[in-house]
XYZ file of C-alpha atoms in Angstrom:
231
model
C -12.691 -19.961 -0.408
C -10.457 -21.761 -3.050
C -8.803 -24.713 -1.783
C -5.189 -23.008 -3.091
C -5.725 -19.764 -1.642
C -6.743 -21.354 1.910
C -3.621 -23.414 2.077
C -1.196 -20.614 0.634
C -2.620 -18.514 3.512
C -1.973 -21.587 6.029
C 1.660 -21.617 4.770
C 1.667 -17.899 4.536
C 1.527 -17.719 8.921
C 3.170 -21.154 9.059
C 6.072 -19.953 8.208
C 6.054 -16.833 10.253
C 5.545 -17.698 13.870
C 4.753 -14.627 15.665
C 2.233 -13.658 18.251
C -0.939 -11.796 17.829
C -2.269 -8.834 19.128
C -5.960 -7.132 19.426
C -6.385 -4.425 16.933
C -9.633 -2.399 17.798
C -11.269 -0.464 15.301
C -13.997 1.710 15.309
C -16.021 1.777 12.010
C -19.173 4.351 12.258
C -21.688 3.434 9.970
C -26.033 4.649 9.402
C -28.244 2.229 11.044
C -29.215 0.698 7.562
C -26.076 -0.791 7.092
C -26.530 -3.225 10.042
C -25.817 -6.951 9.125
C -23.559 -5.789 5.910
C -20.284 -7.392 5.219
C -17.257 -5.565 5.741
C -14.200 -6.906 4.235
C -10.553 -5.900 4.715
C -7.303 -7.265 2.677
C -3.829 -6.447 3.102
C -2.128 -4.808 0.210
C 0.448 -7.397 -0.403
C 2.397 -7.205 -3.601
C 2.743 -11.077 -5.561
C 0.627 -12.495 -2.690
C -2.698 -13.534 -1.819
C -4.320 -10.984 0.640
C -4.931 -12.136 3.726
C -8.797 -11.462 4.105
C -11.084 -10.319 7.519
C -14.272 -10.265 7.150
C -16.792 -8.793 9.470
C -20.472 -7.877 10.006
C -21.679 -4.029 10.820
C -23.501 -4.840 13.548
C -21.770 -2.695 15.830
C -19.552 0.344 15.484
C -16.386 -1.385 17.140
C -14.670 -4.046 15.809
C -11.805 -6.521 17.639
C -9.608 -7.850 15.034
C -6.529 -10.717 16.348
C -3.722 -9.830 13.738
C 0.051 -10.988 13.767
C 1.978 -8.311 15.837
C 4.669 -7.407 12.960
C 1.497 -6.911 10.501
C 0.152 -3.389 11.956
C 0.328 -0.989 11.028
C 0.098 -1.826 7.186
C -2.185 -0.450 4.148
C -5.532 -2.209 4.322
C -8.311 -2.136 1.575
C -11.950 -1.866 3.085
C -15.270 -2.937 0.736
C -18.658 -2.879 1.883
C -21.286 -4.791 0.278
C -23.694 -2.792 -1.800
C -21.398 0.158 -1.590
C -18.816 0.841 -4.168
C -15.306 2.098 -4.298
C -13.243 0.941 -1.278
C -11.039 2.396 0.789
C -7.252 2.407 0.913
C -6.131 2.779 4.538
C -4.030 2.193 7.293
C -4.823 0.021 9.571
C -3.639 0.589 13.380
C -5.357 0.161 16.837
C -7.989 2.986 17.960
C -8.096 3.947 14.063
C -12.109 5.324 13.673
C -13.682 4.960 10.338
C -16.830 7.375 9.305
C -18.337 5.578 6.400
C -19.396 7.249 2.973
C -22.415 5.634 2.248
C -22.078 6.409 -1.171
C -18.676 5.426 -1.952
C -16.069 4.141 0.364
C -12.936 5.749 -1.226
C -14.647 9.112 0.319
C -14.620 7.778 3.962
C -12.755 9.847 6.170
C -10.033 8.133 8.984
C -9.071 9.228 12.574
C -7.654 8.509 15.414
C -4.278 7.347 13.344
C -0.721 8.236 13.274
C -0.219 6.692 9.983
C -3.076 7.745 7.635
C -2.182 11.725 7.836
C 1.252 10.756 6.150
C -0.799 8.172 3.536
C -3.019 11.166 2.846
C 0.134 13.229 2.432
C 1.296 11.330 0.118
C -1.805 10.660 -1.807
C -2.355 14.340 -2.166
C 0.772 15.555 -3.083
C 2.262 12.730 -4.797
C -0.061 9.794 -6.554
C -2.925 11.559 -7.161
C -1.246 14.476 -9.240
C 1.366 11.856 -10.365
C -1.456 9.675 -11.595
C -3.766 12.764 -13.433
C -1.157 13.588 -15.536
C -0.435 10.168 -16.467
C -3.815 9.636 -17.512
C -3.449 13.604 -19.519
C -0.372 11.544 -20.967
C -2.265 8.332 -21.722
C -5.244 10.347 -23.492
C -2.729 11.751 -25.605
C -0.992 8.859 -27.035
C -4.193 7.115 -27.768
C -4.781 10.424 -29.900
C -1.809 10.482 -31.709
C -1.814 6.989 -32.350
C -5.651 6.875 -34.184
C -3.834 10.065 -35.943
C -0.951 8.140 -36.883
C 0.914 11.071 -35.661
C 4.609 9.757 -34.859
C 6.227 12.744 -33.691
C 3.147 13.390 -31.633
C 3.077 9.600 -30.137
C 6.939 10.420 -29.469
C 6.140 13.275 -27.017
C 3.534 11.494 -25.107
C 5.533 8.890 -24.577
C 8.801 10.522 -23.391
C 6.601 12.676 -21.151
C 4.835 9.890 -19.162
C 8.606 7.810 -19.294
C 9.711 11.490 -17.778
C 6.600 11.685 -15.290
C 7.582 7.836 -14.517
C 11.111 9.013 -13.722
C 10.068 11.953 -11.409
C 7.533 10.560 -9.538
C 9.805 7.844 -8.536
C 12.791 10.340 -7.501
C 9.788 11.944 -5.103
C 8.762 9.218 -3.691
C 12.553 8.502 -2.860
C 12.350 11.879 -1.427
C 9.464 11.521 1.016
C 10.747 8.064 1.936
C 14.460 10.161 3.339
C 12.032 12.904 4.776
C 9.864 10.464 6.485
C 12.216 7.652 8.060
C 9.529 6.862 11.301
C 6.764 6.267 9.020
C 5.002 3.217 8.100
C 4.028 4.589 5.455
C 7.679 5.312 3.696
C 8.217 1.952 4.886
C 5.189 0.595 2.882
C 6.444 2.093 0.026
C 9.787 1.344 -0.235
C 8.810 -2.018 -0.339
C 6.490 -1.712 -2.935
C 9.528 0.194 -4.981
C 12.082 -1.820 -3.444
C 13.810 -2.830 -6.912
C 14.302 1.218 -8.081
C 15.492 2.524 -4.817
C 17.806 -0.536 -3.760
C 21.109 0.496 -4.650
C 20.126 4.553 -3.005
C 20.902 3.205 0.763
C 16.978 4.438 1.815
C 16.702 1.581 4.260
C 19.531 2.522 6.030
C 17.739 5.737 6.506
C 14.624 3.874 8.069
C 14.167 4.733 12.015
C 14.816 1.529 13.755
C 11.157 2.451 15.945
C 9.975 0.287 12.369
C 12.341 -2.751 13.140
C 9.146 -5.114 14.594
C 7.336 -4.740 11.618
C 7.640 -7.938 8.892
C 7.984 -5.372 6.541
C 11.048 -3.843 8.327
C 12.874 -7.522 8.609
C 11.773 -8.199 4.751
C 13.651 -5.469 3.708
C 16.458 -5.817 5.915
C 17.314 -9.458 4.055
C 16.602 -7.900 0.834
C 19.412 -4.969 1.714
C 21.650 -7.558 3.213
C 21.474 -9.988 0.121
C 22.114 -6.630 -2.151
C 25.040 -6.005 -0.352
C 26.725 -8.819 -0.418
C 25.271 -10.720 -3.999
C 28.062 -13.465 -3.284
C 26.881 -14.741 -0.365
C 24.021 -17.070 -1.738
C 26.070 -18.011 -4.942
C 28.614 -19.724 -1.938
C 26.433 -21.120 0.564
C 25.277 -22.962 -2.935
């Protein structure tokens, strides 16, 4: 492990002091795979991921993490297996193993990942095809030198940007007890802070570091004079 990774971690849960807890997961897996690494990170946005690593020799797994870090979006790889798998991780979650690609496991036994997969369905993955649609045709237009074509693929995926952040705002409001909305407002924090969505958040979230994050973020928005004094 690099030296500056280790100690950013160290200062990472030095300077949040909080108890841990027992997360058990099951992770069901052919006998083959016995003795592979497993390796989850935590999808943190301009930080290191904090890393677990653990052997398949069994199909449950005890895993200490900080109380106010579960349930969050984890990333699973598997050695000599590719893709990985974008879930979320709670206690008593249950993990059947593609053991051809991980993104094609399937998760149970979770109160989060049905609203994740909700989301993914209806929102990122069509969001993301068309951007790609969008993409494909700018990169035409441009070898074409085509301006008034490159102008039209560019103001739709600005437009597709636009939308697909207005629905996201949307199932945020429509989903106020979910760790997921809570996931992403964070991760979309800076285009939804002046729409009042964390006030909207049920306060069942309030434990979670995510939940107090915010809640300084929303505080410091609403009252932007408050640092410039205490300065």
């Amino acid at each position: 492990m690099n030296k500056y990774f280790a100690a950013l971690v160290v200062l990472l849960f030095s300077a949040f002091p909080v108890f841990s807890q027992n997360v058990k997961i099951q992770i069901v897996a052919p006998k083959e795979f016995k003795g592979r690494k497993a390796i989850l990170l935590t999808r943190e946005k301009g930080f290191a991921a904090i890393v677990h690593s653990i052997k398949l020799n069994s199909d449950i797994f005890n895993l200490e993490i900080a109380n106010d870090l579960v349930p969050d979006l984890y990333q699973l790889h598997v050695s000599q297996v590719k893709g990985s798998l974008f879930f979320f991780l709670e206690s008593g979650a249950k993990i059947q193993l593609d053991t051809a690609d991980v993104s094609r496991s399937i998760v149970t036994n979770s109160k989060s990942n049905p609203d994740w997969k909700l989301f993914q369905d209806s929102l990122q993955k069509p969001y993301d095809q068309r951007i790609l649609d969008y993409a494909i045709g700018e990169k035409r237009a441009r070898k074409e030198r085509n301006a008034d074509s490159l102008n039209f693929w560019v103001d739709k995926q600005a437009i597709e940007k636009e939308d697909f952040v207005r629905k996201t705002g949307e199932y945020i409001a429509k989903h106020p007890d979910s760790y997921v909305s809570l996931y992403l407002l964070k991760i979309n924090w800076y285009a939804f802070k002046n729409d009042r969505l964390f006030e909207k958040l049920d306060k069942s979230l309030a434990g979670h570091r995510t939940y107090k994050f915010l809640e300084e973020k929303n505080r410091k928005a609403e009252n932007p004079g408050v640092l410039g004094r205490r300065l």
